[in-house]
CSV table of C-alpha atoms and ligand atoms in Angstrom, one decimal:
chain,number,residue,atom,x,y,z
S,23,MET,CA,0.0,0.0,0.0
S,24,ILE,CA,1.3,3.4,-0.9
S,25,VAL,CA,0.7,6.2,1.6
S,26,SER,CA,2.0,9.7,1.0
S,27,GLU,CA,4.6,11.4,3.1
S,28,LYS,CA,1.9,13.8,4.3
S,29,ILE,CA,-0.1,11.0,5.9
S,30,VAL,CA,3.0,9.3,7.4
S,31,HIS,CA,4.0,12.6,9.1
S,32,LEU,CA,0.4,13.3,10.2
S,33,ALA,CA,0.3,9.9,12.0
S,34,GLU,CA,3.6,10.6,13.7
S,35,GLU,CA,2.5,14.0,14.8
S,36,ALA,CA,-0.8,12.5,16.1
S,37,GLU,CA,1.1,10.0,18.3
S,38,ARG,CA,3.2,12.8,19.9
S,39,ALA,CA,0.0,14.7,20.6
S,40,LEU,CA,-1.8,11.7,21.9
S,41,ALA,CA,0.8,10.4,24.3
S,42,GLU,CA,-1.1,11.3,27.4
S,43,HIS,CA,-4.4,9.9,26.1
S,44,PHE,CA,-2.6,6.6,25.3
S,45,ALA,CA,-1.2,6.4,28.8
S,46,ARG,CA,-4.6,6.9,30.3
S,47,ILE,CA,-6.1,4.2,28.0
S,48,ASP,CA,-3.3,1.9,29.2
S,49,ARG,CA,-4.2,2.6,32.8
S,50,VAL,CA,-7.9,1.8,32.2
S,51,SER,CA,-6.9,-1.4,30.4
S,52,PHE,CA,-4.7,-2.4,33.3
S,53,GLU,CA,-7.4,-1.8,35.9
S,54,ASN,CA,-10.0,-3.8,33.8
S,55,THR,CA,-7.5,-6.6,33.2
S,56,GLN,CA,-6.9,-6.8,37.0
S,57,ARG,CA,-10.7,-7.1,37.6
S,58,VAL,CA,-11.0,-9.9,35.0
S,59,MET,CA,-8.0,-11.8,36.4
S,60,ASP,CA,-9.1,-11.4,40.0
S,61,SER,CA,-12.4,-13.0,39.1
S,62,PHE,CA,-10.6,-15.8,37.1
S,63,ARG,CA,-8.5,-16.6,40.2
S,64,GLU,CA,-11.4,-16.4,42.6
S,65,HIS,CA,-13.4,-18.8,40.4
S,66,ARG,CA,-10.4,-21.1,40.1
S,67,VAL,CA,-10.5,-21.1,36.3
S,68,CYS,CA,-8.9,-24.3,35.1
S,69,ASP,CA,-8.4,-26.4,32.0
S,70,ALA,CA,-11.4,-28.6,32.7
S,71,MET,CA,-13.7,-25.6,32.2
S,72,PHE,CA,-12.7,-25.5,28.5
S,73,GLN,CA,-14.1,-29.0,27.8
S,74,SER,CA,-16.7,-29.2,25.1
S,75,GLY,CA,-20.2,-30.0,26.2
S,76,SER,CA,-22.9,-31.5,24.0
S,77,GLY,CA,-26.6,-32.4,24.1
S,78,TYR,CA,-28.6,-30.6,26.8
S,79,GLY,CA,-25.4,-29.3,28.3
S,80,TYR,CA,-26.4,-30.1,31.9
S,81,ASP,CA,-23.8,-29.3,34.6
S,82,ASP,CA,-21.4,-27.6,32.2
S,83,ARG,CA,-19.0,-26.1,34.8
S,84,GLY,CA,-17.2,-24.0,32.2
S,85,ARG,CA,-20.4,-22.3,31.1
S,86,ASP,CA,-21.8,-21.8,34.6
S,87,VAL,CA,-18.5,-20.3,35.9
S,88,LEU,CA,-18.2,-18.1,32.9
S,89,ASP,CA,-21.6,-16.6,33.7
S,90,GLU,CA,-20.4,-16.0,37.3
S,91,ILE,CA,-17.2,-14.3,36.2
S,92,TRP,CA,-19.1,-12.1,33.8
S,93,ALA,CA,-21.4,-11.0,36.6
S,94,ASP,CA,-18.4,-10.1,38.7
S,95,VAL,CA,-16.6,-8.2,35.9
S,96,MET,CA,-19.8,-6.3,35.0
S,97,GLY,CA,-20.6,-5.5,38.6
S,98,ALA,CA,-23.8,-7.5,38.3
S,99,GLU,CA,-25.6,-10.1,40.4
S,100,ALA,CA,-25.9,-12.6,37.5
S,101,ALA,CA,-25.1,-12.9,33.8
S,102,LEU,CA,-25.8,-15.1,30.8
S,103,VAL,CA,-23.1,-15.5,28.2
S,104,ARG,CA,-23.8,-17.7,25.3
S,105,HIS,CA,-22.1,-18.4,22.0
S,106,SER,CA,-25.6,-19.4,20.7
S,107,ILE,CA,-26.8,-15.8,20.9
S,108,VAL,CA,-26.4,-14.9,17.3
S,109,SER,CA,-25.8,-11.1,17.6
S,110,GLY,CA,-26.3,-8.0,19.7
S,111,THR,CA,-29.8,-7.6,18.3
S,112,HIS,CA,-30.6,-11.1,19.3
S,113,ALA,CA,-29.3,-10.5,22.9
S,114,LEU,CA,-31.3,-7.3,23.1
S,115,THR,CA,-34.4,-9.1,21.8
S,116,ILE,CA,-34.0,-11.7,24.5
S,117,GLY,CA,-33.8,-9.0,27.1
S,118,LEU,CA,-36.8,-7.0,25.8
S,119,PHE,CA,-39.1,-10.0,25.4
S,120,GLY,CA,-37.9,-11.5,28.6
S,121,ILE,CA,-39.1,-8.5,30.6
S,122,LEU,CA,-42.0,-6.9,28.7
S,123,ARG,CA,-45.6,-8.1,28.9
S,124,PRO,CA,-48.8,-7.1,27.1
S,125,GLY,CA,-49.9,-3.7,28.3
S,126,ASP,CA,-46.4,-2.6,29.3
S,127,VAL,CA,-44.6,0.3,27.9
S,128,MET,CA,-41.0,0.3,26.8
S,129,TYR,CA,-39.7,3.8,27.3
S,130,SER,CA,-36.5,4.8,25.4
S,131,VAL,CA,-34.9,7.9,27.1
S,132,ALA,CA,-31.9,8.3,24.8
S,133,GLY,CA,-33.8,8.8,21.6
S,134,LYS,CA,-34.3,6.2,18.9
S,135,PRO,CA,-32.7,2.9,19.6
S,136,TYR,CA,-30.4,1.1,17.2
S,137,ASP,CA,-31.8,0.6,13.7
S,138,THR,CA,-32.2,-3.2,13.9
S,139,LEU,CA,-34.5,-2.8,17.0
S,140,GLU,CA,-37.1,-0.9,15.0
S,141,GLU,CA,-38.6,-4.1,13.7
S,142,VAL,CA,-38.2,-5.8,17.0
S,143,ILE,CA,-40.2,-3.0,18.7
S,144,GLY,CA,-42.6,-2.8,15.8
S,145,LEU,CA,-41.8,0.8,14.7
S,146,THR,CA,-41.3,-0.6,11.2
S,147,GLY,CA,-41.9,-4.0,9.6
S,148,ASN,CA,-45.0,-6.0,9.1
S,149,ALA,CA,-47.8,-6.3,11.6
S,150,GLY,CA,-48.2,-10.0,12.6
S,151,ASP,CA,-44.4,-10.8,12.4
S,152,GLY,CA,-44.2,-11.0,16.2
S,153,SER,CA,-42.8,-7.6,17.2
S,154,LEU,CA,-43.3,-6.3,20.7
S,155,ARG,CA,-46.1,-4.1,19.3
S,156,ASP,CA,-47.8,-7.3,18.0
S,157,PHE,CA,-47.8,-8.6,21.6
S,158,GLY,CA,-49.4,-5.5,22.9
S,159,VAL,CA,-46.3,-3.8,24.2
S,160,ASP,CA,-46.3,0.0,23.6
S,161,TYR,CA,-43.3,2.2,23.0
S,162,ALA,CA,-42.5,5.7,24.1
S,163,GLN,CA,-39.5,7.8,23.5
S,164,THR,CA,-37.7,10.9,24.7
S,165,ASP,CA,-34.8,12.3,22.8
S,166,LEU,CA,-31.6,13.6,24.3
S,167,ASN,CA,-31.0,17.3,24.6
S,168,GLU,CA,-29.0,19.1,21.8
S,169,ASP,CA,-25.9,18.7,24.0
S,170,GLY,CA,-26.4,15.0,24.4
S,171,SER,CA,-27.7,15.1,28.0
S,172,PHE,CA,-30.9,13.5,29.3
S,173,ARG,CA,-34.1,15.5,29.4
S,174,PHE,CA,-34.8,14.9,33.0
S,175,ASP,CA,-37.9,17.1,33.1
S,176,GLU,CA,-39.7,15.3,30.3
S,177,ILE,CA,-38.6,11.9,31.6
S,178,GLY,CA,-39.9,12.7,35.1
S,179,ASP,CA,-43.2,13.9,33.7
S,180,LYS,CA,-43.6,10.7,31.6
S,181,LEU,CA,-42.8,8.4,34.5
S,182,ARG,CA,-45.3,10.2,36.8
S,183,THR,CA,-48.1,10.4,34.2
S,184,MET,CA,-47.8,6.9,32.8
S,185,GLY,CA,-47.0,5.4,36.1
S,186,LYS,CA,-46.7,1.6,36.3
S,187,LYS,CA,-47.5,1.2,32.6
S,188,ILE,CA,-43.8,1.9,32.0
S,189,LYS,CA,-42.1,-1.4,32.8
S,190,MET,CA,-38.8,-0.6,31.2
S,191,VAL,CA,-36.6,2.4,30.8
S,192,PHE,CA,-34.3,1.7,27.9
S,193,VAL,CA,-31.0,3.5,27.3
S,194,GLN,CA,-28.6,3.0,24.5
S,195,ARG,CA,-25.1,3.9,25.7
S,196,SER,CA,-23.4,4.3,22.4
S,197,LYS,CA,-24.4,6.6,19.6
S,198,GLY,CA,-25.1,3.8,17.1
S,199,TYR,CA,-25.9,5.3,13.8
S,200,LEU,CA,-26.9,8.7,15.2
S,201,ASN,CA,-25.0,11.9,15.2
S,202,ARG,CA,-25.0,12.3,19.0
S,203,LYS,CA,-22.7,11.9,21.9
S,204,THR,CA,-22.1,8.6,23.6
S,205,LEU,CA,-23.3,8.4,27.2
S,206,SER,CA,-20.8,7.9,30.0
S,207,VAL,CA,-21.4,5.4,32.8
S,208,ALA,CA,-21.6,8.3,35.2
S,209,GLU,CA,-24.5,9.8,33.2
S,210,ILE,CA,-26.3,6.5,33.1
S,211,GLY,CA,-25.8,6.3,36.9
S,212,GLU,CA,-27.5,9.7,37.3
S,213,LEU,CA,-30.4,8.6,35.2
S,214,VAL,CA,-30.8,5.3,37.1
S,215,LYS,CA,-31.0,7.3,40.4
S,216,PHE,CA,-33.5,9.8,38.9
S,217,VAL,CA,-35.7,7.0,37.5
S,218,ARG,CA,-35.6,5.1,40.8
S,219,SER,CA,-36.6,8.1,42.8
S,220,ILE,CA,-39.9,8.2,40.8
S,221,SER,CA,-40.5,4.6,39.7
S,222,PRO,CA,-38.6,2.3,42.0
S,223,GLU,CA,-40.0,-0.9,40.2
S,224,VAL,CA,-39.0,0.0,36.7
S,225,PHE,CA,-36.4,-2.1,34.9
S,226,VAL,CA,-33.5,0.0,33.6
S,227,VAL,CA,-32.1,-1.7,30.5
S,228,VAL,CA,-28.9,-0.6,28.8
S,229,ASP,CA,-27.8,-1.4,25.3
S,230,ASN,CA,-24.1,-1.6,26.2
S,231,CYS,CA,-22.8,-2.4,22.7
S,232,TYR,CA,-19.3,-0.9,22.1
S,233,GLY,CA,-19.1,0.5,25.6
S,234,GLU,CA,-17.5,-2.5,27.4
S,235,PHE,CA,-14.1,-1.9,29.1
S,236,VAL,CA,-13.8,1.7,27.8
S,237,GLU,CA,-14.3,2.8,31.4
S,238,THR,CA,-13.4,1.0,34.6
S,239,VAL,CA,-17.1,0.5,35.6
S,240,GLU,CA,-20.0,-0.8,33.6
S,241,PRO,CA,-23.7,0.3,33.9
S,242,CYS,CA,-24.7,-2.6,36.2
S,243,ALA,CA,-22.3,-1.2,38.8
S,244,VAL,CA,-24.3,2.1,38.8
S,245,GLY,CA,-27.6,0.4,39.2
S,246,ALA,CA,-28.9,-0.8,35.7
S,247,ASP,CA,-31.1,-3.9,35.9
S,248,LEU,CA,-29.9,-5.4,32.7
S,249,VAL,CA,-27.0,-4.6,30.4
S,250,ILE,CA,-26.7,-6.2,27.0
S,251,GLY,CA,-24.1,-6.6,24.3
S,252,SER,CA,-22.4,-8.7,21.6
S,253,LEU,CA,-19.3,-10.9,21.9
S,254,ILE,CA,-18.1,-9.9,18.4
S,255,LYS,CA,-17.7,-6.4,19.7
S,256,ASN,CA,-15.5,-5.3,22.7
S,257,PRO,CA,-16.1,-8.1,25.3
S,258,GLY,CA,-15.3,-11.0,23.0
S,259,GLY,CA,-11.8,-9.6,22.8
S,260,GLY,CA,-11.6,-10.6,19.1
S,261,MET,CA,-11.4,-14.2,20.2
S,262,ALA,CA,-15.1,-15.2,20.7
S,263,GLU,CA,-16.4,-16.6,17.4
S,264,SER,CA,-20.0,-15.6,18.1
S,265,GLY,CA,-22.3,-14.8,21.0
S,266,GLY,CA,-23.9,-12.3,23.3
S,267,TYR,CA,-24.3,-11.5,26.9
S,268,LEU,CA,-26.9,-10.1,29.4
S,269,ALA,CA,-25.8,-9.1,32.9
S,270,GLY,CA,-27.8,-7.6,35.7
S,271,THR,CA,-30.0,-8.3,38.7
S,272,LYS,CA,-30.8,-12.0,39.4
S,273,ARG,CA,-34.5,-11.4,38.5
S,274,ALA,CA,-33.8,-9.6,35.2
S,275,VAL,CA,-31.2,-12.3,34.1
S,276,GLU,CA,-33.6,-15.1,35.1
S,277,LEU,CA,-36.4,-13.5,33.0
S,278,ALA,CA,-34.0,-13.2,30.1
S,279,SER,CA,-32.9,-16.8,30.5
S,280,TYR,CA,-36.5,-18.0,30.3
S,281,ARG,CA,-36.8,-16.2,27.0
S,282,LEU,CA,-33.4,-17.6,25.8
S,283,THR,CA,-34.5,-21.2,26.3
S,284,SER,CA,-37.8,-22.0,28.0
S,285,VAL,CA,-39.7,-20.8,31.1
S,286,GLY,CA,-38.6,-22.9,34.0
S,287,ILE,CA,-35.4,-24.2,32.2
S,288,GLY,CA,-33.5,-20.9,31.8
S,289,ALA,CA,-29.7,-21.0,31.9
S,290,GLU,CA,-29.3,-24.5,33.1
S,291,VAL,CA,-29.1,-26.0,29.6
S,292,GLY,CA,-27.2,-25.1,26.4
S,293,ALA,CA,-24.3,-27.1,25.1
S,294,SER,CA,-21.1,-25.2,25.0
S,295,LEU,CA,-19.9,-27.1,21.9
S,296,GLY,CA,-16.2,-26.3,22.5
S,297,GLN,CA,-16.8,-22.5,22.6
S,298,ASN,CA,-16.0,-22.0,26.3
S,299,LYS,CA,-12.3,-21.6,25.9
S,300,LEU,CA,-12.6,-18.9,23.3
S,301,MET,CA,-15.1,-17.0,25.4
S,302,TYR,CA,-12.8,-17.2,28.4
S,303,LYS,CA,-9.8,-16.2,26.3
S,304,GLY,CA,-11.9,-13.4,24.8
S,305,LEU,CA,-12.8,-11.9,28.2
S,306,PHE,CA,-9.2,-12.1,29.2
S,307,TYR,CA,-8.2,-10.2,26.1
S,308,ALA,CA,-11.1,-7.8,26.1
S,309,PRO,CA,-9.7,-4.9,28.1
S,310,HIS,CA,-6.5,-4.9,26.1
S,311,THR,CA,-8.2,-5.3,22.8
S,312,THR,CA,-10.6,-2.5,23.6
S,313,ALA,CA,-7.6,-0.3,24.4
S,314,GLN,CA,-6.1,-1.0,21.0
S,315,ALA,CA,-9.4,0.0,19.4
S,316,LEU,CA,-9.5,3.2,21.5
S,317,LYS,CA,-6.0,4.2,20.4
S,318,THR,CA,-6.9,3.6,16.8
S,319,ALA,CA,-10.0,5.8,17.2
S,320,HIS,CA,-8.0,8.7,18.8
S,321,LEU,CA,-5.5,8.4,16.0
S,322,ALA,CA,-8.1,8.6,13.3
S,323,ALA,CA,-9.8,11.5,15.0
S,324,TYR,CA,-6.6,13.4,15.0
S,325,ILE,CA,-5.7,12.7,11.3
S,326,PHE,CA,-9.2,13.4,9.9
S,327,GLU,CA,-9.6,16.5,12.0
S,328,LYS,CA,-6.4,17.8,10.6
S,329,LEU,CA,-7.6,16.9,7.1
S,330,GLY,CA,-10.5,19.2,7.7
S,331,TYR,CA,-13.4,16.8,8.5
S,332,CYS,CA,-15.8,17.1,11.3
S,333,VAL,CA,-15.3,14.2,13.7
S,334,GLU,CA,-17.0,13.0,16.9
S,335,PRO,CA,-15.5,12.6,19.4
S,336,HIS,CA,-12.6,15.1,18.9
S,337,TRP,CA,-9.1,13.7,19.0
S,338,ASN,CA,-8.4,15.0,22.5
S,339,GLU,CA,-11.8,14.0,24.1
S,340,GLU,CA,-12.2,11.2,26.5
S,341,ARG,CA,-14.2,8.4,25.1
S,342,HIS,CA,-17.2,6.3,26.3
S,343,ASP,CA,-17.3,3.8,23.5
S,344,ILE,CA,-14.9,2.7,20.7
S,345,ILE,CA,-16.9,4.3,17.8
S,346,GLN,CA,-15.4,7.2,15.9
S,347,THR,CA,-17.5,9.1,13.4
S,348,VAL,CA,-16.1,11.1,10.5
S,349,ILE,CA,-18.6,13.2,8.6
S,350,THR,CA,-17.4,12.7,5.0
S,351,GLY,CA,-20.0,14.9,3.3
S,352,SER,CA,-20.6,12.9,0.2
S,353,ALA,CA,-21.4,9.3,-0.9
S,354,GLU,CA,-18.1,9.3,-2.9
S,355,LEU,CA,-16.0,10.2,0.1
S,356,LEU,CA,-17.8,7.8,2.4
S,357,CYS,CA,-17.1,5.0,-0.1
S,358,ALA,CA,-13.5,6.0,-0.4
S,359,PHE,CA,-13.1,5.9,3.4
S,360,CYS,CA,-14.6,2.4,3.6
S,361,ARG,CA,-12.4,1.2,0.7
S,362,GLY,CA,-9.3,2.4,2.5
S,363,ILE,CA,-10.3,0.6,5.7
S,364,GLN,CA,-10.9,-2.5,3.7
S,365,GLU,CA,-7.5,-2.3,2.0
S,366,GLY,CA,-5.8,-1.9,5.4
S,367,SER,CA,-7.4,-5.0,6.8
S,368,PRO,CA,-5.7,-8.4,7.4
S,369,VAL,CA,-8.4,-10.4,5.6
S,370,ASP,CA,-10.1,-9.7,2.3
S,371,ALA,CA,-7.9,-6.6,1.7
S,372,PHE,CA,-8.2,-7.2,-2.0
S,373,VAL,CA,-12.0,-6.7,-2.2
S,374,THR,CA,-13.9,-3.5,-2.9
S,375,PRO,CA,-16.9,-2.7,-0.6
S,376,GLU,CA,-20.1,-1.6,-2.3
S,377,PRO,CA,-23.3,-0.1,-0.8
S,378,TRP,CA,-26.2,-2.6,-0.3
S,379,ALA,CA,-29.6,-2.9,1.2
S,380,MET,CA,-28.8,-4.8,4.4
S,381,PRO,CA,-31.6,-6.6,6.1
S,382,GLY,CA,-32.9,-4.7,9.2
S,383,TYR,CA,-31.5,-1.3,8.0
S,384,SER,CA,-33.8,1.3,6.3
S,385,ASP,CA,-31.1,3.0,4.1
S,386,GLN,CA,-28.4,1.4,1.9
S,387,VAL,CA,-25.3,0.8,3.9
S,388,ILE,CA,-21.6,0.5,2.9
S,389,MET,CA,-19.4,-1.7,5.1
S,390,ALA,CA,-15.8,-2.4,5.3
S,391,ALA,CA,-14.6,-5.4,7.2
S,392,GLY,CA,-11.6,-7.5,6.7
S,393,ALA,CA,-12.1,-9.6,9.8
S,394,PHE,CA,-11.1,-13.0,10.9
S,395,THR,CA,-14.5,-13.4,12.4
S,396,GLN,CA,-17.3,-12.5,10.0
S,397,GLY,CA,-18.9,-9.1,10.9
S,398,SER,CA,-16.7,-8.7,14.0
S,399,SER,CA,-16.5,-5.0,14.8
S,400,ILE,CA,-13.9,-5.2,17.5
S,401,GLU,CA,-11.8,-5.8,14.4
S,402,LEU,CA,-11.1,-2.8,12.3
S,403,SER,CA,-14.4,-2.1,10.4
S,404,ALA,CA,-16.4,0.8,9.1
S,405,ASP,CA,-19.9,1.4,8.0
S,406,GLY,CA,-22.2,4.1,7.1
S,407,PRO,CA,-25.7,4.5,5.9
S,408,LEU,CA,-25.9,6.3,2.5
S,409,ARG,CA,-27.8,9.3,3.8
S,410,PRO,CA,-26.6,12.8,4.4
S,411,PRO,CA,-24.3,13.9,6.0
S,412,TYR,CA,-22.7,10.6,4.9
S,413,THR,CA,-21.2,9.8,8.3
S,414,ALA,CA,-18.6,7.1,8.4
S,415,PHE,CA,-18.9,5.1,11.7
S,416,PHE,CA,-15.8,3.1,12.3
S,417,GLN,CA,-14.4,1.1,15.2
S,418,GLY,CA,-12.0,-1.6,16.1
S,419,GLY,CA,-8.5,-2.7,15.5
S,420,LEU,CA,-7.3,-5.9,17.1
S,421,THR,CA,-3.9,-4.3,17.4
S,422,TYR,CA,-3.1,-0.6,17.4
S,423,GLU,CA,-0.4,-1.3,14.7
S,424,SER,CA,-2.9,-2.8,12.3
S,425,GLY,CA,-5.5,-0.1,13.1
S,426,ARG,CA,-3.0,2.6,12.3
S,427,ILE,CA,-2.3,1.0,8.9
S,428,GLY,CA,-6.0,0.9,8.1
S,429,ILE,CA,-6.6,4.5,9.1
S,430,MET,CA,-3.6,5.7,7.1
S,431,ALA,CA,-5.0,3.9,4.0
S,432,ALA,CA,-8.5,5.4,4.5
S,433,ALA,CA,-7.0,8.9,4.8
S,434,GLN,CA,-5.0,8.3,1.6
S,435,ARG,CA,-8.1,7.1,-0.3
S,436,MET,CA,-10.0,10.2,0.7
S,437,ILE,CA,-7.2,12.5,-0.5
S,438,ASP,CA,-7.2,10.6,-3.8
S,439,VAL,CA,-10.9,11.2,-4.5
Q,530,PLP,C1,-24.0,-3.3,17.1
Q,530,PLP,C2,-25.1,-2.7,17.9
Q,530,PLP,C3,-26.3,-3.4,18.1
Q,530,PLP,C4,-26.7,-4.6,17.4
Q,530,PLP,O1,-25.7,-5.6,17.4
Q,530,PLP,P1,-25.7,-6.6,16.1
Q,530,PLP,O2,-24.7,-7.6,16.6
Q,530,PLP,O3,-25.2,-5.9,14.9
Q,530,PLP,O4,-27.0,-7.2,16.0
Q,530,PLP,C5,-27.2,-2.8,18.9
Q,530,PLP,N1,-27.0,-1.6,19.5
Q,530,PLP,C6,-25.8,-0.9,19.3
Q,530,PLP,C7,-25.6,0.4,20.0
Q,530,PLP,C8,-24.9,-1.5,18.5
Q,530,PLP,O5,-23.7,-0.8,18.3
């Protein structure tokens, strides 16, 4: 790959400017690694836990202990971690259907949830397909303020006027495909306190995708009832081959487990099929891998900001997830960006990404992913819906070195347009 002198110098300049941020990221990674390793030691993780289970999967010690470790690491009472959860959307669906009943209201307080949840909730899609709406669950929403903070007044009014109908307050931590700020764990903690002061019974559920291990605490530790994410993002550490997790209070996790398998059976079955070791190894790596992705994001923010693009977060801002957005301003530049990322990937570097109508998304999407695990976005990957302002969302980088290569390639491709 040929990258101009300009980009090489820009990357070097960025690293000098980012030294303090990188040091802080390393400290967070150290603290999170310590928390993971303390839990491994306390739970006496050993080789026998990596054995493959089949059939019903009764008494799979590796699976059960991994759930306990996840609960610890997340600051939760209980957790469910399964390779058989096919995606983040699936994990979220399990949590939503596990808790909500006919007549209940799901109340999203951080604006519109992630695109793929629209059909799950019943905001789009066909009546009769089995969305929450089909089952008589209503949906209410409050957007964030212009500055990205919660609208506490409106949230308070809704909770008071709708009362017990609101069974769940739903918060998406990360920006997803929206041009907004990502919420910090501290902000989510404030929200939980506020919600509890009005409606102590409500379940606070957090879509934690892309937020894991970016800070030293997770939303469960500040009172969320259920926190949900994907193992092919941060917490799988680039090792887990598939899967998702739900962590939270005993009751919330139990309800989710009844939806995952069957009422009454819950988390006690489910063959591990040889996936335990990769999930353990993934959790072990996750704080470090997340740090690699964060450094890559900072680097990109610096480079693209210097090239004149609007980026979020800014290069010198502290982050609450691993996503970096670059507003490219045109379909052509968005595609160039994604093509550069693809070229700078370890797998499929020779292919050219094209926009397509992806199932579950309402606009055409272009994606770049040269990943060892299909669709893994803790690996360097980029995507963007083809709608103004043509924002590229990118994330990941299993190693900072490879992330740096991908970012330099993307910058070069955009200069070449
Ligand atoms: C990725 C993501 C999801 C959905 O995860 P998939 O694995 O793509 O189904 C949901 N919410 C947010 C914020 C995400 O980033």
